[in-house]
mmCIF file of C-alpha atoms and ligand atoms in Angstrom:
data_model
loop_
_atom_site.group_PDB
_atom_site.id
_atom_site.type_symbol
_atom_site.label_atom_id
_atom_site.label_comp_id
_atom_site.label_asym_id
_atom_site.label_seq_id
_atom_site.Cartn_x
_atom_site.Cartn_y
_atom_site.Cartn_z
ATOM 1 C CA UNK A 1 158.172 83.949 50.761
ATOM 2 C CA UNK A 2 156.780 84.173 47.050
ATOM 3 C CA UNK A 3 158.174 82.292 44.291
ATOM 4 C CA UNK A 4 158.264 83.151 40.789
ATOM 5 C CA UNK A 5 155.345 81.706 38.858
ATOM 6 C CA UNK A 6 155.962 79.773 36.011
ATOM 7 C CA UNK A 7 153.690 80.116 33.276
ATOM 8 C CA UNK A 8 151.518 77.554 32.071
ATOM 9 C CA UNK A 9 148.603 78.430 29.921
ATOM 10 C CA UNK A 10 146.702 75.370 28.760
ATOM 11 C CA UNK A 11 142.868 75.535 30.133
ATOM 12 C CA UNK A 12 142.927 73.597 33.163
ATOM 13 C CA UNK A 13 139.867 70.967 33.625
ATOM 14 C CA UNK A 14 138.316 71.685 37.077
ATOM 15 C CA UNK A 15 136.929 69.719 39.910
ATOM 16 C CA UNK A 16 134.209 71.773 42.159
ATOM 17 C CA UNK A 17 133.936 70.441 45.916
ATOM 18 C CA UNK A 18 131.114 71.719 47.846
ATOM 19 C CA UNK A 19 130.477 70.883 50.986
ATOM 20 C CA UNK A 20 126.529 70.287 51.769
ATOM 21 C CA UNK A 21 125.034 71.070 55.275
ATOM 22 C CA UNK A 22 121.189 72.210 55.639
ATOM 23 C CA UNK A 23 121.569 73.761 52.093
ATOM 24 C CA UNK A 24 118.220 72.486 50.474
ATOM 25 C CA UNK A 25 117.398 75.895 49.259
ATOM 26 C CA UNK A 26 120.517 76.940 47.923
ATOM 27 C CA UNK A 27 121.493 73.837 45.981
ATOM 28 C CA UNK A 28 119.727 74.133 42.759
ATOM 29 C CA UNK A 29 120.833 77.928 42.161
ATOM 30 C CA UNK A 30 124.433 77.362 42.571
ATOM 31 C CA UNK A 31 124.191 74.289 40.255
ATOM 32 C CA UNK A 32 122.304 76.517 37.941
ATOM 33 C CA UNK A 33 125.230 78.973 38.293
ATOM 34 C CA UNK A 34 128.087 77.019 38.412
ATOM 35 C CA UNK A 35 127.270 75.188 35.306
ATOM 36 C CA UNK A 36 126.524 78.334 33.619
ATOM 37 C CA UNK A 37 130.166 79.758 34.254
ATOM 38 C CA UNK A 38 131.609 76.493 33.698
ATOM 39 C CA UNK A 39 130.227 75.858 30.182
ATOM 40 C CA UNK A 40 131.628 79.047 29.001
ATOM 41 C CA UNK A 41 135.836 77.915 29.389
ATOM 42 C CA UNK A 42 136.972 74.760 26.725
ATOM 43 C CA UNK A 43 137.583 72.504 29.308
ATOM 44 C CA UNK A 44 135.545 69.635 31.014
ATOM 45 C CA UNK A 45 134.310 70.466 34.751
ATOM 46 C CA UNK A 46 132.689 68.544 37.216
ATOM 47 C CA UNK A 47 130.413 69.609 40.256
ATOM 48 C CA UNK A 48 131.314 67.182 43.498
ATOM 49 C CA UNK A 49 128.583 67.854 46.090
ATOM 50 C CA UNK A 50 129.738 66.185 49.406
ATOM 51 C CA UNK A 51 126.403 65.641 51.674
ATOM 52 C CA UNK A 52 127.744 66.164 55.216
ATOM 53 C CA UNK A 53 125.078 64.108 56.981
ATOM 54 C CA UNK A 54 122.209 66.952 56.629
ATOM 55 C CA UNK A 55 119.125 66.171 58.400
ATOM 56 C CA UNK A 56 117.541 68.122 55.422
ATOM 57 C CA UNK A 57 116.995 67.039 52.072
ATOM 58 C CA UNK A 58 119.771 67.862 50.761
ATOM 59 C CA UNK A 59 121.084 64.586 49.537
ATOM 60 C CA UNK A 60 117.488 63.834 47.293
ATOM 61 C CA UNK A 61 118.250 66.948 45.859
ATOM 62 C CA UNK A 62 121.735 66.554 45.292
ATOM 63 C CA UNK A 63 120.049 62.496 43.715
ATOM 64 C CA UNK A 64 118.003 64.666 42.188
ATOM 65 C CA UNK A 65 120.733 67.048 40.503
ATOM 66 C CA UNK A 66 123.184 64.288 39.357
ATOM 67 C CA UNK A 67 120.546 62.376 37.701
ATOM 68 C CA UNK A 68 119.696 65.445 35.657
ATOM 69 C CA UNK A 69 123.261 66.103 34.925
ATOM 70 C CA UNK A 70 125.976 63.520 34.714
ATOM 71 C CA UNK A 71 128.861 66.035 35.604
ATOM 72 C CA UNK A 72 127.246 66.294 38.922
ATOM 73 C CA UNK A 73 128.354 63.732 40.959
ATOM 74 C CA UNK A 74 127.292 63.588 44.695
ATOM 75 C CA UNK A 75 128.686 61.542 47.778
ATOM 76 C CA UNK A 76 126.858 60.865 50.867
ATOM 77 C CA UNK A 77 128.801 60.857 54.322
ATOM 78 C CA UNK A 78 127.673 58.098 57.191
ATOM 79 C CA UNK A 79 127.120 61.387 59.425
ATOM 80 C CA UNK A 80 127.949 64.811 60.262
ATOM 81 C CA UNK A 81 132.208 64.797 60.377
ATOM 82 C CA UNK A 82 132.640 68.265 59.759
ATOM 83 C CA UNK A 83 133.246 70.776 56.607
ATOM 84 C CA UNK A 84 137.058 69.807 55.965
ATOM 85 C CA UNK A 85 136.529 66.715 56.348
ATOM 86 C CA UNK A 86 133.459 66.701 53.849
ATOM 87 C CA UNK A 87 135.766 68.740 51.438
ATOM 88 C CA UNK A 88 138.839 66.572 51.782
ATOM 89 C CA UNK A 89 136.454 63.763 50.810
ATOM 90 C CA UNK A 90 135.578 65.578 47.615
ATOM 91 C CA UNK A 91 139.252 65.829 46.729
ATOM 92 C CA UNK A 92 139.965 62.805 47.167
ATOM 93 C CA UNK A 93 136.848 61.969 44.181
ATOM 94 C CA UNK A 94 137.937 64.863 41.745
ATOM 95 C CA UNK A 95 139.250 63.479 38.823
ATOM 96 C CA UNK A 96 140.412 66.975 36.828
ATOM 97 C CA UNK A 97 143.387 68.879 36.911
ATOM 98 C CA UNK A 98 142.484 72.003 39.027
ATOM 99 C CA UNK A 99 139.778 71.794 42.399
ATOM 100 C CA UNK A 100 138.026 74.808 43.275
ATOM 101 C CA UNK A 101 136.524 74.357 46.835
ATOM 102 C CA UNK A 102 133.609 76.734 47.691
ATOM 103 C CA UNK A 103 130.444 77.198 50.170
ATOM 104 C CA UNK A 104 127.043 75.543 49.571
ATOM 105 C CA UNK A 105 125.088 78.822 50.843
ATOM 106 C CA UNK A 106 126.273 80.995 47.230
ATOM 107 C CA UNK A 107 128.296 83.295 49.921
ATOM 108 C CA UNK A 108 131.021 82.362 47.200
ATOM 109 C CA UNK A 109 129.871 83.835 43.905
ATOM 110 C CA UNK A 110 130.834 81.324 40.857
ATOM 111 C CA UNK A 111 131.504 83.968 38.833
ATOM 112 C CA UNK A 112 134.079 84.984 40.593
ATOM 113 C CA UNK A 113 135.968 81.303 40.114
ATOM 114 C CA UNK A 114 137.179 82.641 36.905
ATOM 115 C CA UNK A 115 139.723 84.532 38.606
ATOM 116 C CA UNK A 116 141.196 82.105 40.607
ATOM 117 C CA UNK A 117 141.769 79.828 38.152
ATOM 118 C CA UNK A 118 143.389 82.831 36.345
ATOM 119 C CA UNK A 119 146.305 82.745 39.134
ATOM 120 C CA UNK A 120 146.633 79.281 38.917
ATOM 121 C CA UNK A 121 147.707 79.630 35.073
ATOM 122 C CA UNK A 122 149.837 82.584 36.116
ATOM 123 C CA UNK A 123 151.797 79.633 37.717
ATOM 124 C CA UNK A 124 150.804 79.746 41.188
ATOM 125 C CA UNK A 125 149.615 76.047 43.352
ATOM 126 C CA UNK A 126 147.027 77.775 45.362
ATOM 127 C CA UNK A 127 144.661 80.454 44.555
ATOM 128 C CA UNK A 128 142.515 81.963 47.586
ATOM 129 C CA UNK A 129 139.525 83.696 46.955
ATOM 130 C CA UNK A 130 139.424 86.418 49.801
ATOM 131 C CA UNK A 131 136.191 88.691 50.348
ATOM 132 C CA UNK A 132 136.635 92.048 49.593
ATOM 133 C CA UNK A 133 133.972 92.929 52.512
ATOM 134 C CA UNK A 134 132.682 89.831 54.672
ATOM 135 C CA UNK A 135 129.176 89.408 54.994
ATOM 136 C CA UNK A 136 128.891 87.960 57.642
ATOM 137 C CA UNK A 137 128.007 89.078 61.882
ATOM 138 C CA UNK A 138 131.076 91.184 63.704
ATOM 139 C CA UNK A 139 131.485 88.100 66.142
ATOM 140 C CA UNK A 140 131.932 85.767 63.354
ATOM 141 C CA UNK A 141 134.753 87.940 61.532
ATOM 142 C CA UNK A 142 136.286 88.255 65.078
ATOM 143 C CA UNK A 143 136.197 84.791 65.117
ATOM 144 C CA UNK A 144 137.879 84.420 61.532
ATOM 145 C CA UNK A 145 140.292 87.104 62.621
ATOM 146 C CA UNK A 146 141.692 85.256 65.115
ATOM 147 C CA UNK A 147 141.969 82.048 63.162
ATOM 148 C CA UNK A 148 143.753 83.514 60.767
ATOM 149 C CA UNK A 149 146.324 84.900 63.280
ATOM 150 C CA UNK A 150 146.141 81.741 65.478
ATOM 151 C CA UNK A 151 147.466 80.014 61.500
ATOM 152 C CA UNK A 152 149.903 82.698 61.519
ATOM 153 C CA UNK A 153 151.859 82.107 64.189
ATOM 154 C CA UNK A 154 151.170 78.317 65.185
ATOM 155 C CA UNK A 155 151.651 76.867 61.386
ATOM 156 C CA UNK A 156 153.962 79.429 59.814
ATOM 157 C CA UNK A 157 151.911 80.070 57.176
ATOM 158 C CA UNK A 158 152.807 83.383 55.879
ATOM 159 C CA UNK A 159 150.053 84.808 54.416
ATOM 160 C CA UNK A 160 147.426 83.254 56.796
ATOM 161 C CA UNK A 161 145.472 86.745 56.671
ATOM 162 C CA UNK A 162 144.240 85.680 53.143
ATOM 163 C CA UNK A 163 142.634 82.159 53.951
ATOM 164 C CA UNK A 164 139.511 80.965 52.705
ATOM 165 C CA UNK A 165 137.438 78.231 52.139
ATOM 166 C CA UNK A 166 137.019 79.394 48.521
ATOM 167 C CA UNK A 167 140.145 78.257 47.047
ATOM 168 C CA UNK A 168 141.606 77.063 43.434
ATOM 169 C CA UNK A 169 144.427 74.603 43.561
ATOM 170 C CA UNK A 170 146.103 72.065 41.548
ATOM 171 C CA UNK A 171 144.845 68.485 42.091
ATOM 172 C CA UNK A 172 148.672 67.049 42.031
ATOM 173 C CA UNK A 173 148.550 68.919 45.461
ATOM 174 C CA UNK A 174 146.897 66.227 47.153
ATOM 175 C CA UNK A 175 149.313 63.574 47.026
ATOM 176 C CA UNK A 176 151.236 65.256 49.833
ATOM 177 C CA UNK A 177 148.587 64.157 51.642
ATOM 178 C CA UNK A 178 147.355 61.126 50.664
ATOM 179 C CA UNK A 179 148.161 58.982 53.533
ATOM 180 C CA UNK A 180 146.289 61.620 56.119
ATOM 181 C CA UNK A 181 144.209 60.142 58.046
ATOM 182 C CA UNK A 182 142.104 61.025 61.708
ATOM 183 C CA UNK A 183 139.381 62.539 62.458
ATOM 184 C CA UNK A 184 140.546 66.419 62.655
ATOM 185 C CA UNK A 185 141.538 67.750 59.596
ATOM 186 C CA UNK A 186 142.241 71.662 57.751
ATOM 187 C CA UNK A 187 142.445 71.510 54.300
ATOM 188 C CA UNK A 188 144.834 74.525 54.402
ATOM 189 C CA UNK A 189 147.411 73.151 56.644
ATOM 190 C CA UNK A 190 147.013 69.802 54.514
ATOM 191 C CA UNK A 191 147.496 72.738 51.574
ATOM 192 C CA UNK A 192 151.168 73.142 53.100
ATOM 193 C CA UNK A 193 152.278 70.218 52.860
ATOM 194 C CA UNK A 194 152.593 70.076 49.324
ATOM 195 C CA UNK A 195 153.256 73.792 48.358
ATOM 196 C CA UNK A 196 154.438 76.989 49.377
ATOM 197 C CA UNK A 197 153.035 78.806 46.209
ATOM 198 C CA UNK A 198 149.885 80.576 47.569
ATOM 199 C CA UNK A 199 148.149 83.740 46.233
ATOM 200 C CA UNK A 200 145.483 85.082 46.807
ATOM 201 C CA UNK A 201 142.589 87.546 44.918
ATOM 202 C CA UNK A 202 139.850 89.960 46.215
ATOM 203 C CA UNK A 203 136.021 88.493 45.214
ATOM 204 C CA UNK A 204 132.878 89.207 46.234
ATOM 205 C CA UNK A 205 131.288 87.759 49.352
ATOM 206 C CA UNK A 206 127.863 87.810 49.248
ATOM 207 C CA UNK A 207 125.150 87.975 51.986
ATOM 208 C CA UNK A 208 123.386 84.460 53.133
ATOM 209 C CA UNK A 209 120.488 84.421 51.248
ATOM 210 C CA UNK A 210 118.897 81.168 53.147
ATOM 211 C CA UNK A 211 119.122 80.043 56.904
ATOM 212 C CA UNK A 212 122.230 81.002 58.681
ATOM 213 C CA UNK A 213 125.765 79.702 59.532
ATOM 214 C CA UNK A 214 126.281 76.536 60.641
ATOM 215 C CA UNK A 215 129.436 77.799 62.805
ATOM 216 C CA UNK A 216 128.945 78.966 66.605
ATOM 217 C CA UNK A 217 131.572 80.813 68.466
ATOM 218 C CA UNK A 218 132.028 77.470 70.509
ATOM 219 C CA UNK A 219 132.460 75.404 66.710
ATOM 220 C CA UNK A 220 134.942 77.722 65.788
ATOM 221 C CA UNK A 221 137.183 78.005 68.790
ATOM 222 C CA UNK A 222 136.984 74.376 69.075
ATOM 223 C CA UNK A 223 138.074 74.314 65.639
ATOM 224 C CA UNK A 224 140.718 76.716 66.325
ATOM 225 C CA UNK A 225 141.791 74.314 69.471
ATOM 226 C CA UNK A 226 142.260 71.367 67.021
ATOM 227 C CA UNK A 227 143.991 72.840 64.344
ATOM 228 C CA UNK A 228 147.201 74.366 66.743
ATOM 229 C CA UNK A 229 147.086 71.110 68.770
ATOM 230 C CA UNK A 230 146.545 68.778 65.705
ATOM 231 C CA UNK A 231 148.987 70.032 63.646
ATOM 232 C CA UNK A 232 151.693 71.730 65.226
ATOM 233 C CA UNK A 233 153.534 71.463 68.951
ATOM 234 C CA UNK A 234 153.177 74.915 69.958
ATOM 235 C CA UNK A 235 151.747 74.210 72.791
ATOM 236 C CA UNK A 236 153.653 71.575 74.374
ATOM 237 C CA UNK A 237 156.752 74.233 73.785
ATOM 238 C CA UNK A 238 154.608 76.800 75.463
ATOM 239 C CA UNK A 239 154.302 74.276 78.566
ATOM 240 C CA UNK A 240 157.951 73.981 78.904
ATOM 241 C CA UNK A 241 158.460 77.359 78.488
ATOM 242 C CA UNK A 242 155.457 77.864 81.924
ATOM 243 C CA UNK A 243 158.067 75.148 83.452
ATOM 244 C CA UNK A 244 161.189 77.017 82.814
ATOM 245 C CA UNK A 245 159.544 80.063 83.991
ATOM 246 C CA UNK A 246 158.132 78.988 87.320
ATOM 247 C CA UNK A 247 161.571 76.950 88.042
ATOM 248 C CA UNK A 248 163.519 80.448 87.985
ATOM 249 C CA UNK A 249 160.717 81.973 89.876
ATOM 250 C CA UNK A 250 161.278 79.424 92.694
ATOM 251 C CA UNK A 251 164.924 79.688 92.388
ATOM 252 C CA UNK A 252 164.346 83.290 93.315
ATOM 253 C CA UNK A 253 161.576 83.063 96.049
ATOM 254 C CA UNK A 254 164.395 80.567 97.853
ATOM 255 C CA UNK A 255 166.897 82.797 97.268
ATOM 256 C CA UNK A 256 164.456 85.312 98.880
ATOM 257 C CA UNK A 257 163.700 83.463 101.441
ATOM 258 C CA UNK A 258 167.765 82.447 102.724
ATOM 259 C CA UNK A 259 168.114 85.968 101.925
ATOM 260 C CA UNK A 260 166.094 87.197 104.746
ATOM 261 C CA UNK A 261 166.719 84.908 107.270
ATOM 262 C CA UNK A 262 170.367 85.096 106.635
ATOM 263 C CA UNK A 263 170.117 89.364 106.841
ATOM 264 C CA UNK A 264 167.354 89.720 109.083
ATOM 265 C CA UNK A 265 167.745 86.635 111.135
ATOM 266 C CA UNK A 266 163.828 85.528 110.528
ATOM 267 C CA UNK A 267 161.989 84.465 107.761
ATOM 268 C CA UNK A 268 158.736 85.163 105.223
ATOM 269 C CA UNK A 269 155.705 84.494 107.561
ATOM 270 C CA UNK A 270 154.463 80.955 107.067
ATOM 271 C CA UNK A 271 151.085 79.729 105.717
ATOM 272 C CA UNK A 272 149.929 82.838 103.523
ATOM 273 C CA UNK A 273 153.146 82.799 101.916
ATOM 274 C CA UNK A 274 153.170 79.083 101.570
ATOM 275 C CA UNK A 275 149.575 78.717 100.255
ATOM 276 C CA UNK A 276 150.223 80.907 97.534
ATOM 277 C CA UNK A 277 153.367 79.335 96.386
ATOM 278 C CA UNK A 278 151.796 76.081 96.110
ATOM 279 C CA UNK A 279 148.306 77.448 94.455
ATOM 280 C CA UNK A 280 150.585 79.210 91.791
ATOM 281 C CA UNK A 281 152.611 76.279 91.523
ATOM 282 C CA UNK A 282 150.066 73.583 91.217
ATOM 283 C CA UNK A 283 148.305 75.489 88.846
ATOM 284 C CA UNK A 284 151.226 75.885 86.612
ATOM 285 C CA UNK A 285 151.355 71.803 87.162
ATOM 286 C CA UNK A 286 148.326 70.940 86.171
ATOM 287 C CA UNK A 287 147.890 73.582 83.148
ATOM 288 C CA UNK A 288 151.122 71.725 81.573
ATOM 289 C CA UNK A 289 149.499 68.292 82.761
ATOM 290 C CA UNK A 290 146.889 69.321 80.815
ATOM 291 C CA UNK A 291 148.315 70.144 77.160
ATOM 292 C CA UNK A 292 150.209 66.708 77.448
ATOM 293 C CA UNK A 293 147.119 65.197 78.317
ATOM 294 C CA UNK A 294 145.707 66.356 75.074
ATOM 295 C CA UNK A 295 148.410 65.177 72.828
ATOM 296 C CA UNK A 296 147.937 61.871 74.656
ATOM 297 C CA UNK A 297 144.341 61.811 73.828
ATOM 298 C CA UNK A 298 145.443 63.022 70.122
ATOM 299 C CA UNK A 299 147.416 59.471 69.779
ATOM 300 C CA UNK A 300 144.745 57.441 71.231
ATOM 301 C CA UNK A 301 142.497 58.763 68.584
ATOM 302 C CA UNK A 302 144.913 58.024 66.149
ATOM 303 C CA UNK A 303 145.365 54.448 67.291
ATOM 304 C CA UNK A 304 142.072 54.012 67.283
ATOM 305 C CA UNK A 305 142.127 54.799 63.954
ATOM 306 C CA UNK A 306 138.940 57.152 63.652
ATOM 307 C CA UNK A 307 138.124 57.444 60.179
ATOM 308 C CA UNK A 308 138.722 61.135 58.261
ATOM 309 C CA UNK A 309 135.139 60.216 56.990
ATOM 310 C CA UNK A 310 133.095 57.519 55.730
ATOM 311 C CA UNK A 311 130.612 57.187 53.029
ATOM 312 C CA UNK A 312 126.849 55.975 52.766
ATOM 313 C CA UNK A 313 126.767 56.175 49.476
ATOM 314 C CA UNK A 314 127.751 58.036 46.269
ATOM 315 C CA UNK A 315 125.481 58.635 43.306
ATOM 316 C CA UNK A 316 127.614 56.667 40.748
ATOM 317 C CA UNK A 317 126.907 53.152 42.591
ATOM 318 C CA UNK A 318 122.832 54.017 43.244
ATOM 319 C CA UNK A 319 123.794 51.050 45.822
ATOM 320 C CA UNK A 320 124.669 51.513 49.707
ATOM 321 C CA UNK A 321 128.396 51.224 49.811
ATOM 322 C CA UNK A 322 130.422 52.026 53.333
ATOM 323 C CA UNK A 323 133.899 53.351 52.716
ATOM 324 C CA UNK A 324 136.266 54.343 55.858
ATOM 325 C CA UNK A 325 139.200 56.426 54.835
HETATM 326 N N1 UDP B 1 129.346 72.627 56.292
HETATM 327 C C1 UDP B 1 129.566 71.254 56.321
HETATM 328 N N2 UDP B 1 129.481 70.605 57.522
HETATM 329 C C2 UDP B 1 129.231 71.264 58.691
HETATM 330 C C3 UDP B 1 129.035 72.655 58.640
HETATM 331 C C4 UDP B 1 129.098 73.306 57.435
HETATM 332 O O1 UDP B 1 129.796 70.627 55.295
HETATM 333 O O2 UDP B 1 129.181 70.612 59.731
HETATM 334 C C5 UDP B 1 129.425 73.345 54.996
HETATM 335 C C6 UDP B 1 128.202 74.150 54.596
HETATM 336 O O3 UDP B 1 127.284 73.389 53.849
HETATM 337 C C7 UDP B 1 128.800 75.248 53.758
HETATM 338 C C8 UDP B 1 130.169 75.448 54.367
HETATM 339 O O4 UDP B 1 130.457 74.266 55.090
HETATM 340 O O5 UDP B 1 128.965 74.827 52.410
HETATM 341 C C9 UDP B 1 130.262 76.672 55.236
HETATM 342 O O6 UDP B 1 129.269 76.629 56.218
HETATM 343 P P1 UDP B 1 128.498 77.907 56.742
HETATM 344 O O7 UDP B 1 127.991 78.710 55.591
HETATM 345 O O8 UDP B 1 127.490 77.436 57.723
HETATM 346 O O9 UDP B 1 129.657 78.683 57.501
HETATM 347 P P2 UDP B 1 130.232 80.139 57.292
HETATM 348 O O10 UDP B 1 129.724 80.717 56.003
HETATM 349 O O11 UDP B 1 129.785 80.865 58.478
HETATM 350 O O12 UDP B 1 131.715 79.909 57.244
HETATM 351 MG MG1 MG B 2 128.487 80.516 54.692
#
């Protein structure tokens, strides 16, 4: 469903949240470039890099960077928690109207932020910036492929196909979510929560110029496995639905069964019949057993209360601070 934009053409001030992970090289040159397209609209900006517990040096640079320019601000996480989480605790920090979200590795070019922020005056809450052509291997876009479907169908979200992680939105978004907390987390489901207004424009996706991506096929489908279980109950239906299906099935190998005995006088022949029943229905046990199991282990984490993120330090304080959230 689309809804009619409203218009709403004052220049937006805009928060930048980049995640950091093994992105020494490619720090400086998206500063460089971001500042450059920045400086050119009326309004203030501000760069938020979010160290995501590199082992590199990412986070002197990122010292380095902010002490050079005060509208660079960086934030230091404990460890490694993940990309979403490293982004959700950059917009939690933004402090301008409109965050733009984008990679560290200049796959995202910053010229091309210009036209997001363009749909977001056009009236629209969410602005995705989709590749025209991906750069990146064929088992990687497989792997995005069926993300985007699994977002489709688990979450609703209608036009899942155009997902990104370089996205424009309006900062009032994130009070819908202010209270999230736990240790798996999607930005874009969180994204739901507070709007139904998405859009999305073709940019540019450029090649990796440094090291490669920090996602295997193993990160992403575990990913993938945390996003339908985390946020929606799909699968716990889908158990029921096994249940339902296995109970008629039985229903009908009894009636089977009587059937024979009652026409034929003598039954199914006894232990290959009966070892396959009970393999087919023990598996069907345990599979369900196992998707509960998971939810179970969901609310444990939660009431253990496994922080979203927490942070070392930020480059405001200079000092070692520890924040949970
Ligand atoms: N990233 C992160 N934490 C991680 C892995 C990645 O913050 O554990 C960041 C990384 O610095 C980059 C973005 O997430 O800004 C996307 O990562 P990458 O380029 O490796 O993935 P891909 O381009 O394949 O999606
Ligand atoms: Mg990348």
């Amino acid at each position: 469903m689309e809804l009619e934009p409203i218009r709403n053409s004052v220049p937006a001030s805009v928060s930048l949240v980049v995640p950091v992970y093994h992105s020494e090289t490619s720090l400086r040159p998206l500063v460089e470039r971001l500042t450059a397209v920045l400086q050119k609209r009326p309004a203030e900006f501000e760069i938020i890099l979010v160290n995501d517990g590199s082992p590199d040096r990412s986070w002197s640079l990122i010292e380095c960077l902010a002490r050079g320019d005060p509208r660079v601000r960086g934030i230091s996480l404990m460890r490694n928690f993940g990309q979403h989480n490293a982004v959700l605790c950059g917009i939690r920090a933004a402090r301008h109207d409109v965050i733009v979200t984008m990679d560290a590795d200049l796959q995202h070019p910053p010229e091309e932020i210009t036209s997001l922020l363009a749909k977001l005056e056009e009236g629209y809450d969410v602005a995705y910036g989709v590749p025209a052509e991906v750069k990146h291997s064929l088992f990687r876009r497989l792997a995005s492929q069926m993300m985007r479907f699994i977002f489709q169908r688990t979450l609703g979200i209608a036009n899942a196909s155009q997902i990104s992680a370089f996205r424009a939105f309006r900062t009032q978004l994130r009070n819908a979510f202010a209270e999230f907390q736990g240790p798996f987390v999607s930005v874009d489901v969180l994204l739901t929560w507070g709007t139904m207004r998405f859009t999305s424009v073709l940019v540019r996706h450029d090649t990796r110029v440094h090291g490669r991506s920090s996602y295997s096929l193993t990160k992403l489908l575990a990913y993938c496995f945390d996003v339908i279980t985390g946020f929606s109950t799909l699968p716990l239906r889908l158990a029921s639905w096994i249940g339902f299906f296995f109970t008629i099935f039985g229903i009908g190998v009894l009636v089977y069964v009587v059937g024979r005995y009652l026409i034929h006088g003598y039954s199914v022949s006894g232990f290959p019949f009966l070892a396959s029943i009970i393999a087919i229905f023990s598996g069907a046990q345990l599979f369900a057993l196992g998707i509960i199991g998971e939810y179970i282990s969901r609310m444990h984490f939660r009431l253990m209360d496994r922080p979203t993120y927490a942070v070392r330090q930020t480059t405001e304080h200079g000092v070692k601070e520890v924040e949970k959230r």
